[in-house]
């Protein structure tokens, strides 16, 4: 089998050389993923599919949510149409395998960015900007009178199996020397059914998710999300490490939505802003951002007006938030740390230069 | 030259396997997924609700997987015993002279074996066991208390005194406690597999010629004696191979434990897969474990089979 081994070892070398050859040409971008998506005519996006606010089916059978809008924005930037998305419902166990096997092009499924998921020696993902800064919380029945983690000693706690929630809870409880019983469930439906039937004294996962799920309970007011925040959960869309050009295109499409909010560009006024930019050569920032001048789009391998298309499809980041999670939604979450940096939040886009 | 053809075919198969393996390794390497096992020594960092062997979050992944395997074996062994007893009772009941008993056995078999096991597990866990009340309102039977927090059984306490369940400050305590997750999974597996085993037993008993019953009867054997001394020993020859398949199927079905929150090998493997991202390795471990469990069951049953077969001289 000597020739086979030689062939096998030579293959990565050849592909690296090919990649290097492409990169040194310098004419635009060579993203295999983007070429595949364009040839297919649609973006395949991995979402939760059952989580209100992030990705779920609306009453009209259309997917809605913050993660869903992320997918639509990217589809609009690449293909010019925010509707050219195929959604795949993924559970926590499937999501990384689905991404690394190429089953989905983009994973926007309220996934926490962590070192081991990012590292090439771990899951080998490439993370886009964080679209929602979350933290893990605990929800208890209001009538139970449980107020903090210490009160959960010796009690069963429902957690989704195989998520960072499971590890965080174990870590926090170990730190404080609290012995508890974790009951793990593969699907959120099962977990919340067990919680509502009273099998668990508490349920623990991301605070936004708790609030989202509580909104679907028969009596939302009968349950309290405790003030304790036991972890940082930056929920972040991800692509594979192997295609940096595709990762860049996704990254800057999402930054564009944040930058648009900062510049006051909305879904409603984006056309007027383009006209304004075209008419006024002195507005260099706006002209570059909207692709009226410069070649940002070409550098990313995207159309020149990718920002306009993305905003046209889903609006700016603030609009996405309010529509899916904020005051215009059932969840009524506060913006909190998910405000723009100019308002004291963490949403910050690097300059479009 | 048959050996030459054999050798040629063998060589072709070998080359094909080598090519496929090489292809797998190459593709895995390219995807950055080449098999590594060092992560098995890293601390697992997650807890388990119940374990048959001691485990805590500071222990490495291999211990977690081992604890999961122990949990699986626990439910499989209990399930095998329960399903065999239930199956044998129901299977022989379908030959009862009591018409009601006979019909009940038929209804049970037809009802249970025609509903998917997953649905039955969801039913037992969410509809039956999670509907149990807690505290003083719990279902109290002699020596057993059924509550949402678990099933509490009488057993010897550390001082070897027989001890029943006691209600202390609204919380039940007993020498033996079974979680509702385990109970739901075990109930589901026993009742489901029991229906199939009942059919195997019925088939075995029916295979014994009617003349054997009549001969035993005419010699003055009671119906029970006829069954245990004459019919069942002969029926075993037909029953054991059929039982083998049912036992193997029960062991495999135990991986449906995720449906009712029981931490079995599959559940631990899933968590491990998510924390480490080592999908291929974890799946290899899973496949290997279930294969070994089933091969052991199969081997033991084949041994039993050769014991009960008629020895011709």
XYZ file of C-alpha atoms in Angstrom:
666
model
C 0.000 0.000 0.000
C 3.040 2.277 -0.317
C 1.611 4.223 -3.215
C -1.628 4.711 -1.323
C 0.115 6.154 1.703
C 2.279 8.357 -0.500
C -0.809 9.511 -2.312
C -2.614 10.126 0.985
C 0.237 12.185 2.418
C 0.748 14.102 -0.813
C -2.890 15.055 -1.109
C -3.039 17.639 1.698
C 0.221 19.119 0.370
C -1.232 19.436 -3.104
C -4.401 21.059 -1.811
C -2.404 23.497 0.333
C -0.309 24.418 -2.699
C -3.467 24.883 -4.731
C -4.906 27.142 -2.046
C -1.662 29.107 -1.871
C -1.684 29.432 -5.653
C -5.173 30.850 -5.540
C -4.408 33.215 -2.715
C -1.347 34.636 -4.441
C -3.341 35.544 -7.533
C -5.023 38.269 -5.538
C -7.999 38.687 -7.844
C -10.988 38.706 -5.512
C -11.692 35.713 -3.331
C -11.725 31.958 -3.779
C -14.313 30.550 -1.449
C -15.404 27.070 -2.311
C -18.349 27.359 0.056
C -19.567 30.554 -1.558
C -19.186 29.041 -5.021
C -21.254 26.049 -3.864
C -23.955 28.302 -2.418
C -24.134 30.382 -5.592
C -24.310 27.291 -7.765
C -27.029 25.821 -5.559
C -28.924 29.098 -5.486
C -29.677 28.858 -1.771
C -27.984 29.054 1.610
C -28.418 26.057 3.923
C -28.627 27.320 7.461
C -28.699 25.282 10.665
C -31.111 26.688 13.264
C -32.916 25.463 16.337
C -36.319 25.447 14.706
C -38.222 25.225 17.993
C -36.874 28.102 20.066
C -39.121 31.185 20.116
C -37.192 34.394 19.494
C -34.195 32.692 17.908
C -35.531 30.193 15.413
C -39.021 28.763 15.277
C -41.921 28.400 12.883
C -44.310 31.334 12.889
C -48.097 30.966 12.617
C -47.846 31.303 8.818
C -45.309 28.473 8.556
C -42.376 30.845 8.016
C -39.253 30.588 10.146
C -38.785 33.610 12.417
C -36.186 34.602 15.001
C -32.865 36.342 15.525
C -30.851 33.372 14.220
C -33.227 33.011 11.297
C -32.745 36.697 10.412
C -28.993 36.169 10.578
C -29.376 33.478 7.931
C -31.623 35.663 5.802
C -29.180 38.598 6.006
C -26.306 36.401 4.825
C -28.436 34.896 2.047
C -29.384 38.414 0.945
C -25.731 39.497 0.935
C -24.525 36.476 -1.054
C -27.486 35.709 -3.309
C -29.353 39.009 -3.271
C -32.500 37.449 -1.806
C -33.163 36.905 1.890
C -35.720 34.209 1.085
C -33.191 31.898 -0.578
C -32.497 29.991 2.615
C -33.104 26.338 3.389
C -33.410 25.815 7.120
C -32.305 22.659 8.883
C -33.542 22.040 12.412
C -30.605 20.816 14.464
C -30.436 19.613 18.049
C -27.397 20.444 20.200
C -25.759 17.092 19.494
C -26.104 17.316 15.734
C -25.067 20.888 15.148
C -21.267 20.675 14.937
C -21.210 17.482 12.919
C -23.742 19.028 10.520
C -21.500 22.057 10.055
C -18.167 20.271 9.721
C -19.596 17.689 7.322
C -20.878 20.476 5.060
C -24.530 19.566 5.617
C -25.158 23.213 6.538
C -23.234 26.258 5.294
C -23.863 28.398 8.336
C -24.741 27.474 11.900
C -26.956 30.073 13.578
C -28.428 28.055 16.408
C -27.845 30.023 19.625
C -24.433 28.440 20.002
C -22.049 29.708 22.670
C -18.590 30.663 21.406
C -15.967 28.825 23.457
C -12.266 28.146 23.076
C -12.648 24.429 22.374
C -15.324 25.024 19.755
C -13.180 27.665 18.024
C -9.782 25.954 18.207
C -8.539 23.974 15.217
C -7.720 21.131 17.629
C -11.263 21.220 19.022
C -14.419 21.547 16.935
C -12.544 23.778 14.487
C -15.302 26.326 13.949
C -14.877 29.906 12.822
C -17.094 32.272 14.788
C -18.782 35.350 13.350
C -19.615 38.362 15.564
C -21.724 37.546 18.598
C -25.369 38.333 17.881
C -26.623 37.929 21.431
C -24.779 38.211 24.720
C -26.491 35.843 27.098
C -25.825 34.280 30.469
C -26.994 31.060 32.025
C -29.811 31.370 34.502
C -32.172 29.289 36.573
C -35.955 29.246 36.406
C -38.068 27.987 39.301
C -41.797 27.890 39.979
C -42.632 31.193 41.689
C -44.524 29.358 44.417
C -41.495 27.241 45.383
C -39.763 30.139 47.151
C -36.333 28.976 45.924
C -34.146 32.073 45.647
C -30.552 31.069 44.856
C -28.295 28.162 43.900
C -27.795 27.145 47.562
C -31.514 26.494 47.840
C -31.185 23.840 45.113
C -29.042 21.575 47.316
C -30.230 17.982 47.081
C -32.858 18.894 44.500
C -33.246 17.662 40.926
C -32.435 20.248 38.239
C -33.425 19.808 34.580
C -30.709 20.659 32.036
C -30.444 20.120 28.290
C -28.062 17.232 27.674
C -24.754 18.003 25.967
C -24.759 21.789 26.163
C -22.531 24.315 27.904
C -25.447 24.754 30.318
C -24.853 21.276 31.682
C -21.138 21.956 32.323
C -21.644 25.465 33.742
C -24.204 24.248 36.236
C -21.888 21.399 37.304
C -18.962 23.869 37.671
C -20.916 26.464 39.704
C -22.407 23.819 41.977
C -18.994 22.214 42.551
C -17.437 25.595 43.409
C -20.049 26.160 46.055
C -19.997 22.552 47.210
C -23.681 22.039 46.448
C -24.785 18.473 45.770
C -27.696 18.270 43.319
C -29.196 15.844 40.810
C -28.925 16.807 37.136
C -31.718 15.387 34.984
C -30.649 15.576 31.366
C -32.972 15.703 28.402
C -32.144 15.466 24.754
C -34.860 17.776 23.514
C -36.127 20.992 25.040
C -39.723 19.766 24.755
C -38.943 16.829 27.029
C -36.988 19.019 29.434
C -39.741 21.602 29.866
C -42.441 18.903 30.058
C -40.547 17.271 32.933
C -40.054 20.669 34.594
C -43.715 21.649 34.234
C -44.836 18.296 35.629
C -42.815 19.067 38.758
C -40.098 16.414 38.368
C -37.386 19.119 38.665
C -37.204 21.858 41.278
C -35.571 24.107 38.691
C -34.542 24.254 35.056
C -31.253 25.814 33.991
C -30.139 27.092 30.597
C -29.507 30.440 28.855
C -31.588 33.227 30.370
C -32.972 34.352 27.020
C -34.087 30.800 26.305
C -35.775 30.515 29.696
C -37.658 33.747 29.022
C -38.518 32.578 25.511
C -39.846 29.248 26.725
C -41.696 30.796 29.646
C -43.670 32.884 27.159
C -45.116 29.631 25.778
C -46.120 28.211 29.195
C -49.828 28.050 30.091
C -49.132 30.407 33.017
C -45.912 32.356 32.343
C -46.275 34.421 35.535
C -46.119 31.301 37.724
C -42.397 30.923 36.946
C -39.471 33.144 37.927
C -36.056 33.455 36.324
C -33.707 33.920 39.304
C -31.328 36.913 39.254
C -28.274 34.630 39.384
C -26.175 34.685 36.189
C -23.745 31.795 36.297
C -21.889 32.076 33.015
C -21.087 34.140 29.948
C -22.942 32.869 26.899
C -22.022 34.814 23.783
C -24.414 33.278 21.254
C -22.586 33.376 17.966
C -23.132 32.138 14.409
C -20.355 29.917 13.104
C -18.852 28.551 9.902
C -16.089 26.007 9.315
C -12.440 26.937 9.849
C -11.427 25.543 6.490
C -12.945 28.373 4.448
C -11.717 31.727 5.817
C -13.094 33.711 2.883
C -16.612 32.433 3.591
C -16.164 33.187 7.292
C -15.121 36.758 6.396
C -18.180 37.253 4.211
C -20.475 36.117 7.047
C -18.574 38.137 9.641
C -18.778 41.428 7.753
C -22.388 40.949 6.737
C -23.263 40.725 10.444
C -20.998 43.641 11.344
C -22.790 45.619 8.625
C -26.125 45.122 10.431
C -24.599 46.498 13.649
C -22.892 49.351 11.819
C -26.217 50.164 10.137
C -27.885 50.622 13.507
C -25.061 52.903 14.590
C -25.464 54.980 11.415
C -29.265 55.092 11.742
C -29.906 53.087 8.582
C -33.081 51.026 8.778
C -34.976 48.653 6.521
C -37.392 51.494 5.792
C -34.894 54.231 4.965
C -32.091 52.246 3.335
C -33.212 53.133 -0.195
C -33.350 56.829 0.725
C -29.881 56.556 2.284
C -28.512 55.040 -0.929
C -30.006 57.908 -2.929
C -28.569 60.375 -0.433
C -25.118 58.772 -0.669
C -25.218 58.802 -4.463
C -26.212 62.468 -4.506
C -23.620 63.638 -2.014
C -19.971 62.795 -2.820
C -18.854 64.287 0.512
C -20.472 61.549 2.595
C -17.503 59.226 2.133
C -18.295 56.923 5.087
C -21.872 56.339 3.982
C -20.845 55.898 0.322
C -18.226 53.290 1.198
C -20.538 51.483 3.621
C -23.394 51.212 1.139
C -21.057 50.234 -1.722
C -21.634 53.396 -3.761
C -17.863 53.777 -3.939
C -14.908 51.560 -3.057
C -14.653 47.792 -3.453
C -15.505 46.284 -0.032
C -17.908 43.851 -1.680
C -15.325 42.633 -4.179
C -12.747 42.153 -1.423
C -15.175 39.838 0.375
C -16.303 38.109 -2.810
C -19.762 39.662 -2.372
C -21.773 42.038 -4.564
C -20.838 45.738 -4.130
C -24.202 46.500 -2.498
C -24.236 43.514 -0.095
C -24.859 45.819 2.862
C -27.932 47.350 1.212
C -29.293 43.893 0.360
C -28.779 42.570 3.882
C -30.446 45.573 5.518
C -33.222 45.438 2.921
C -33.902 41.837 3.912
C -33.937 42.043 7.719
C -33.257 45.628 8.810
C -30.407 46.656 11.105
C -29.349 44.759 14.249
C -31.605 46.831 16.507
C -34.629 46.128 14.325
C -33.797 42.403 14.303
C -33.550 42.413 18.085
C -36.759 44.310 18.749
C -38.759 42.281 16.240
C -37.668 38.881 17.568
C -36.731 39.338 21.203
C -37.563 42.874 22.285
C -40.662 44.905 22.885
C -42.279 43.995 19.550
C -42.043 40.273 20.396
C -43.767 38.041 22.931
C -40.512 37.704 24.866
C -40.160 41.400 25.768
C -36.464 41.082 26.613
C -34.551 44.252 27.526
C -31.663 45.138 25.219
C -29.320 45.177 28.260
C -25.738 44.440 27.253
C -26.966 43.891 23.711
C -27.246 47.650 23.185
C -24.816 49.445 20.878
C -21.463 50.351 22.405
C -22.430 54.002 21.979
C -25.234 53.345 24.485
C -23.097 51.394 26.906
C -23.667 47.943 25.404
C -21.361 45.378 23.785
C -22.569 45.550 20.174
C -19.634 47.049 18.318
C -18.698 46.909 14.672
C -15.089 47.537 13.607
C -14.793 50.329 11.028
C -15.762 49.689 7.410
C -12.538 50.898 5.833
C -7.428 -24.938 -7.872
C -9.976 -23.806 -5.364
C -7.370 -22.459 -2.882
C -6.012 -20.113 -5.568
C -9.466 -18.673 -6.164
C -9.962 -18.393 -2.410
C -6.657 -16.568 -2.059
C -7.455 -14.246 -4.956
C -10.861 -13.363 -3.516
C -9.274 -12.869 -0.096
C -6.675 -10.550 -1.586
C -9.287 -8.503 -3.424
C -11.317 -8.113 -0.215
C -8.172 -7.108 1.692
C -7.226 -4.497 -0.910
C -10.764 -3.140 -0.914
C -10.829 -2.854 2.900
C -7.370 -1.227 2.918
C -8.492 1.240 0.262
C -11.675 2.136 2.146
C -9.787 2.520 5.439
C -7.123 4.644 3.742
C -9.859 6.756 2.209
C -11.539 7.174 5.602
C -8.291 8.184 7.295
C -7.474 10.619 4.497
C -10.883 12.266 4.608
C -10.898 12.418 8.404
C -7.433 13.978 8.347
C -8.596 16.583 5.873
C -11.628 17.397 7.997
C -9.366 17.600 11.080
C -11.196 14.662 12.627
C -8.420 12.055 12.779
C -8.996 9.617 15.603
C -7.297 10.585 18.863
C -7.964 9.093 22.264
C -6.021 11.350 24.649
C -9.199 13.279 25.507
C -10.490 10.199 27.332
C -8.180 11.158 30.225
C -9.516 14.731 30.546
C -11.876 15.511 33.438
C -15.484 15.057 32.333
C -16.824 18.056 34.253
C -20.451 16.917 34.216
C -22.506 15.167 36.858
C -24.826 12.200 36.587
C -28.146 11.853 38.343
C -27.600 8.220 39.321
C -24.719 5.837 38.824
C -24.241 2.158 39.477
C -20.511 2.778 40.073
C -19.096 5.824 41.933
C -18.676 8.881 39.720
C -18.206 12.632 40.117
C -17.453 15.500 37.758
C -13.717 15.531 38.505
C -13.280 12.036 37.049
C -12.085 11.566 33.456
C -14.284 10.910 30.419
C -13.480 7.203 30.336
C -14.889 6.886 33.858
C -17.995 8.770 32.766
C -18.466 6.422 29.820
C -17.850 3.438 32.093
C -20.450 4.742 34.561
C -22.862 5.145 31.641
C -22.135 1.577 30.561
C -22.754 0.371 34.130
C -26.113 2.178 34.118
C -27.000 0.549 30.807
C -26.009 -2.902 32.096
C -28.071 -2.295 35.229
C -31.252 -1.617 33.288
C -30.527 -4.360 30.735
C -29.996 -7.033 33.411
C -33.078 -5.986 35.384
C -35.001 -5.820 32.103
C -33.930 -9.291 31.010
C -35.075 -10.842 34.280
C -38.358 -8.903 34.370
C -39.224 -9.494 30.722
C -38.459 -13.213 30.994
C -40.669 -13.670 34.046
C -43.496 -11.606 32.558
C -43.160 -13.223 29.130
C -43.180 -16.756 30.541
C -46.240 -16.054 32.703
C -48.192 -14.474 29.856
C -47.006 -17.051 27.328
C -48.191 -19.965 29.458
C -51.350 -18.074 30.435
C -52.446 -18.206 26.805
C -52.848 -21.995 27.279
C -54.869 -21.568 30.459
C -58.195 -23.329 30.809
C -59.467 -20.012 32.231
C -60.921 -18.124 29.266
C -60.578 -14.697 30.844
C -56.897 -15.243 31.561
C -56.339 -16.547 28.049
C -58.020 -13.550 26.460
C -56.242 -11.044 28.723
C -52.916 -12.524 27.656
C -53.856 -12.127 23.973
C -55.021 -8.520 24.462
C -51.800 -7.643 26.291
C -49.596 -9.107 23.561
C -51.481 -7.548 20.673
C -51.764 -4.153 22.338
C -48.160 -3.824 23.431
C -46.284 -5.264 20.499
C -48.096 -3.054 18.010
C -47.154 0.268 19.635
C -43.639 1.704 19.118
C -41.404 1.344 22.188
C -40.393 5.012 22.115
C -44.036 6.070 22.503
C -44.501 3.587 25.339
C -41.455 4.978 27.172
C -42.718 8.534 26.771
C -46.094 7.327 28.055
C -44.664 5.561 31.122
C -42.402 8.473 32.022
C -44.420 11.590 31.272
C -47.963 10.279 31.677
C -47.669 7.674 34.426
C -44.618 8.228 36.624
C -44.482 12.046 36.421
C -48.155 12.140 37.350
C -47.382 10.570 40.739
C -47.847 12.964 43.645
C -45.085 13.835 46.103
C -44.930 13.872 49.906
C -47.852 12.681 51.999
C -50.113 12.384 48.934
C -47.802 9.793 47.354
C -49.186 6.393 46.396
C -48.604 4.113 49.393
C -48.679 0.340 48.937
C -47.565 -2.199 51.517
C -43.770 -1.815 51.753
C -43.595 0.425 48.680
C -44.207 4.137 48.159
C -44.585 5.514 44.660
C -43.804 9.244 44.461
C -42.663 11.620 41.744
C -39.292 11.888 43.479
C -38.800 8.128 43.173
C -39.980 4.691 44.208
C -39.197 3.869 47.840
C -38.879 0.200 48.760
C -38.535 -1.708 52.017
C -35.138 -3.314 52.560
C -32.607 -3.977 55.318
C -31.094 -0.807 56.815
C -27.358 -0.709 57.700
C -28.163 -2.349 61.062
C -29.885 -5.263 59.224
C -33.307 -4.231 60.455
C -36.147 -4.559 57.952
C -37.078 -0.962 57.217
C -40.070 0.404 55.322
C -40.411 3.842 53.681
C -40.834 6.697 56.147
C -42.132 10.220 55.650
C -39.799 12.730 57.343
C -40.589 16.460 56.982
C -42.643 15.805 53.862
C -39.804 13.859 52.184
C -39.821 10.080 51.838
C -36.777 8.077 52.859
C -36.260 4.351 52.481
C -33.340 1.908 52.393
C -33.907 1.444 48.662
C -34.806 4.224 46.263
C -35.364 3.818 42.532
C -35.588 6.959 40.414
C -38.690 7.410 38.281
C -36.435 7.686 35.210
C -35.041 4.194 35.820
C -38.459 2.879 36.782
C -40.091 4.263 33.627
C -37.385 2.840 31.368
C -37.463 -0.540 33.091
C -41.270 -0.709 33.015
C -41.309 0.174 29.334
C -38.628 -2.355 28.407
C -40.109 -5.170 30.509
C -43.653 -4.711 29.257
C -42.608 -4.285 25.620
C -40.119 -7.155 25.475
C -42.375 -9.278 27.698
C -45.030 -9.239 24.954
C -42.573 -10.619 22.405
C -41.206 -13.196 24.825
C -44.784 -14.296 25.567
C -45.188 -15.071 21.874
C -41.904 -16.981 21.803
C -43.010 -19.006 24.841
C -46.450 -19.606 23.345
C -44.841 -20.835 20.144
C -42.535 -23.111 22.119
C -45.335 -24.605 24.196
C -47.509 -25.068 21.121
C -44.691 -27.001 19.452
C -44.976 -29.763 22.068
C -47.367 -32.397 20.676
C -50.787 -32.541 22.280
C -50.185 -36.197 23.084
C -47.583 -35.174 25.687
C -50.243 -33.248 27.626
C -52.684 -36.113 27.364
C -50.099 -38.705 28.363
C -49.066 -36.671 31.424
C -52.703 -36.190 32.309
C -53.440 -39.898 32.072
C -50.463 -40.632 34.328
C -52.045 -38.387 36.980
C -49.849 -35.273 36.653
C -51.538 -32.058 37.727
C -51.748 -29.299 35.062
C -48.901 -27.369 36.770
C -46.740 -30.486 36.978
C -47.464 -31.257 33.342
C -46.345 -27.790 32.400
C -43.162 -27.638 34.487
C -42.053 -31.277 34.228
C -43.180 -32.373 30.785
C -43.984 -29.491 28.475
C -41.593 -26.627 29.341
C -38.404 -28.770 29.221
C -39.357 -29.828 25.706
C -40.546 -26.356 24.726
C -37.220 -24.802 25.826
C -35.546 -26.232 22.722
C -37.765 -24.040 20.597
C -37.910 -21.104 23.011
C -34.204 -20.445 23.632
C -33.194 -19.390 20.078
C -36.198 -17.043 19.960
C -35.357 -15.632 23.384
C -31.858 -14.839 22.169
C -33.169 -12.345 19.607
C -35.504 -10.763 22.157
C -32.700 -10.350 24.716
C -30.442 -8.730 22.133
C -33.259 -6.466 21.048
C -33.892 -5.419 24.665
C -30.233 -4.500 25.158
C -30.288 -2.351 22.036
C -33.631 -0.752 22.899
C -32.222 0.384 26.239
C -30.524 3.221 24.314
C -33.978 4.814 24.061
C -33.359 5.846 27.689
C -32.811 9.423 26.493
C -36.566 9.649 25.998
C -37.145 9.422 29.738
C -34.138 11.192 31.207
C -32.216 8.097 32.359
C -28.433 8.547 32.149
C -27.386 5.486 30.172
C -24.332 4.942 27.991
C -25.939 6.688 25.039
C -26.802 9.767 27.090
C -23.271 10.007 28.537
C -21.775 9.492 25.093
C -23.920 12.287 23.727
C -22.763 14.718 26.398
C -19.166 13.598 25.885
C -19.505 14.106 22.148
C -20.752 17.635 22.661
C -18.120 18.630 25.183
C -15.173 17.156 23.296
C -16.323 17.366 19.678
C -14.785 13.885 19.106
C -17.798 12.606 17.181
C -16.180 9.695 15.367
C -14.363 8.334 18.424
C -17.445 8.551 20.646
C -19.596 6.816 18.049
C -16.946 4.109 17.659
C -17.022 3.564 21.436
C -20.838 3.436 21.378
C -20.977 0.971 18.500
C -18.303 -1.196 20.113
C -20.031 -1.220 23.513
C -23.445 -2.260 22.213
C -21.836 -4.815 19.932
C -19.936 -6.378 22.841
C -23.025 -6.391 25.101
C -25.057 -8.126 22.399
C -22.300 -10.587 21.510
C -21.994 -11.572 25.179
C -25.766 -12.084 25.475
C -25.783 -14.012 22.223
C -22.822 -16.157 23.299
C -24.424 -17.028 26.649
C -27.738 -17.857 25.003
C -26.043 -20.051 22.402
C -24.339 -21.888 25.266
C -27.703 -22.354 26.966
C -29.169 -23.513 23.666
C -26.608 -26.281 23.280
C -27.420 -27.382 26.863
C -31.174 -27.733 26.316
C -30.993 -29.360 22.898
C -31.786 -33.038 22.602
C -28.595 -35.047 22.791
C -28.783 -37.834 20.251
C -26.728 -40.874 20.914
